[in-house]
CSV table of C-alpha atoms in Angstrom, one decimal:
chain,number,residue,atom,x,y,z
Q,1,UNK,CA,0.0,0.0,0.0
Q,2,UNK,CA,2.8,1.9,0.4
Q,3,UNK,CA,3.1,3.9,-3.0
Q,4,UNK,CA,-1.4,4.1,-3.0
Q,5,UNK,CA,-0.8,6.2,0.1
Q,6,UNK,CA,2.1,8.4,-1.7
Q,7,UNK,CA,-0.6,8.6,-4.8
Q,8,UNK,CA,-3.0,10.0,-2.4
Q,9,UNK,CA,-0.9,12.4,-0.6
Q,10,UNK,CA,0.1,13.7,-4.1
Q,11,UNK,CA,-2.8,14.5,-5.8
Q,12,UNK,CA,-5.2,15.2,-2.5
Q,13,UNK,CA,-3.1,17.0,-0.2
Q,14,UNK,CA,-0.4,18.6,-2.7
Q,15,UNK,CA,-2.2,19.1,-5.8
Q,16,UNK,CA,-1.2,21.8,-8.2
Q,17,UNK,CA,-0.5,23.9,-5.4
Q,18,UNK,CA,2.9,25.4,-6.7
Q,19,UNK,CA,3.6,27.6,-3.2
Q,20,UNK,CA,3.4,23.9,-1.2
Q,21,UNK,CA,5.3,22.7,-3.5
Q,22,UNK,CA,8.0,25.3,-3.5
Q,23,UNK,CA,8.2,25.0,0.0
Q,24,UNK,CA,8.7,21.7,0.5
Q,25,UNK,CA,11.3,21.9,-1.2
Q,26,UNK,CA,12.7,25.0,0.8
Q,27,UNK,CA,12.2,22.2,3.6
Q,28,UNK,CA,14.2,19.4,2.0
Q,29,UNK,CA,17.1,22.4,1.1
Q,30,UNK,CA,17.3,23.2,5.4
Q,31,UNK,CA,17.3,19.0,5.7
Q,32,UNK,CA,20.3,18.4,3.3
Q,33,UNK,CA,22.3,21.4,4.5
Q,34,UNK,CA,21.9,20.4,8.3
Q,35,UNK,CA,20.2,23.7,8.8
Q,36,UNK,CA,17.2,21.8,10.4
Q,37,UNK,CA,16.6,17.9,11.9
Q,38,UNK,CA,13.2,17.4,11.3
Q,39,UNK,CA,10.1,18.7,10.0
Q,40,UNK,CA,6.1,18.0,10.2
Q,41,UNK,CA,3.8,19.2,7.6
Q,42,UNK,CA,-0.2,18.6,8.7
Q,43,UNK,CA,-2.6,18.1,6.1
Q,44,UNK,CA,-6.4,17.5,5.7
Q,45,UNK,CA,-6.3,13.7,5.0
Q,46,UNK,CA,-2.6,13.1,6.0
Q,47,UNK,CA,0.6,14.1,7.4
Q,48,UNK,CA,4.0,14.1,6.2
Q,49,UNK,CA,7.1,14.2,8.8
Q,50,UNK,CA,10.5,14.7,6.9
Q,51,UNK,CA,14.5,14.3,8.7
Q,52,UNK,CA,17.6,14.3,6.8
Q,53,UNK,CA,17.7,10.9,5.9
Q,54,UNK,CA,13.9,10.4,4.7
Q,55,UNK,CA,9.8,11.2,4.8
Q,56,UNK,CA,7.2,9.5,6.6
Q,57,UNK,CA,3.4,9.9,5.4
Q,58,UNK,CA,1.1,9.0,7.0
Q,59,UNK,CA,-3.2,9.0,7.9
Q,60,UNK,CA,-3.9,11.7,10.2
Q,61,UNK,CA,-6.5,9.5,11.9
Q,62,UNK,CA,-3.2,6.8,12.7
Q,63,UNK,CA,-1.4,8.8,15.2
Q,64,UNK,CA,-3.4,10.5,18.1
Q,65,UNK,CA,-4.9,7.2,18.8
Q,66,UNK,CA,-5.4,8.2,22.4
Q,67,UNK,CA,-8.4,10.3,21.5
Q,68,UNK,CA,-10.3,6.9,20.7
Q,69,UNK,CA,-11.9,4.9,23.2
Q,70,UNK,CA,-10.3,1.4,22.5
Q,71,UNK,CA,-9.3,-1.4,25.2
Q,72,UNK,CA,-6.1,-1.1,26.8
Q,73,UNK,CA,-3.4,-3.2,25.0
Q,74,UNK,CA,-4.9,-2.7,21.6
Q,75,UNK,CA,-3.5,-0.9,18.9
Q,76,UNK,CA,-5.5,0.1,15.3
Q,77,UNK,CA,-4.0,-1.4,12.6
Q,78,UNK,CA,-2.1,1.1,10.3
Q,79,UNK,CA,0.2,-0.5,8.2
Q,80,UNK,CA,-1.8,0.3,5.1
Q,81,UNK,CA,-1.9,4.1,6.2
Q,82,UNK,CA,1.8,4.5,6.3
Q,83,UNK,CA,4.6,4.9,3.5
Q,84,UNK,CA,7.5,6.3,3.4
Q,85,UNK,CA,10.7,6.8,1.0
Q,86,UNK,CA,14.4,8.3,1.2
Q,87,UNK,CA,14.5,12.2,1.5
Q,88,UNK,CA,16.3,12.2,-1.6
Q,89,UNK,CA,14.0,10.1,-3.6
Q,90,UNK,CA,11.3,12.0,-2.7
Q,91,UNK,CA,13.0,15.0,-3.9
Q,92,UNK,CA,13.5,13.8,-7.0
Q,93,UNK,CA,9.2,12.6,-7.2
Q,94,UNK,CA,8.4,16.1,-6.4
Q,95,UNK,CA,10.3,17.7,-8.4
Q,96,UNK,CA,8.8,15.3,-11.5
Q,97,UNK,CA,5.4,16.1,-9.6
Q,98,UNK,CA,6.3,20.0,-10.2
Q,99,UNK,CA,6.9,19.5,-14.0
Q,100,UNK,CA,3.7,16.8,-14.3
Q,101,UNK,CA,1.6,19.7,-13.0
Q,102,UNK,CA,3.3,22.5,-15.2
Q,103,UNK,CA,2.0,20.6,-18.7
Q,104,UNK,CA,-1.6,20.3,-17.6
């Protein structure tokens, strides 16, 4: 499931939106040059955290699971709600993402 939930964070939380886009990859500039550690990025549907060696993405409704009211020692199954890649591979799919959404 792991590149359906990529797909999905691609065209429902990023879009065509170029100023996102731009500054993700302002983010992924401050990861490579040590400026920063880590960063979180909160969407509608999902979130995104990002370090220097790679992204996570993820279902909102997967973390903050202590907001539901489930029996102790049980956990909601995520593993179809998670992906995740190497910070500089995902560079490289945004960047095709920013030149798929310049032709349309």
């Amino acid at each position: 499931m792991g590149a359906e939930i990529l797909g999905l964070w691609f065209s429902e939380e990023l879009g065509r939106d170029r100023q996102k886009i731009a500054h993700l990859l302002d983010i992924i500039e401050l990861l490579e040059t040590k400026n920063i550690e880590h960063y979180a990025l909160q969407g509608q549907e999902f979130n995104m955290d990002l370090n220097r060696d790679e992204i996570e993405v993820y279902a909102a409704i997967t973390r903050g699971q202590e907001e539901f009211d489930i029996p102790e020692d049980t956990e909601l199954y995520d593993q179809e709600s998670i992906s995740g890649c190497g910070l500089a591979d995902f560079k490289s799919v945004l960047l095709s993402w920013e030149n798929f959404i310049g032709r349309l």
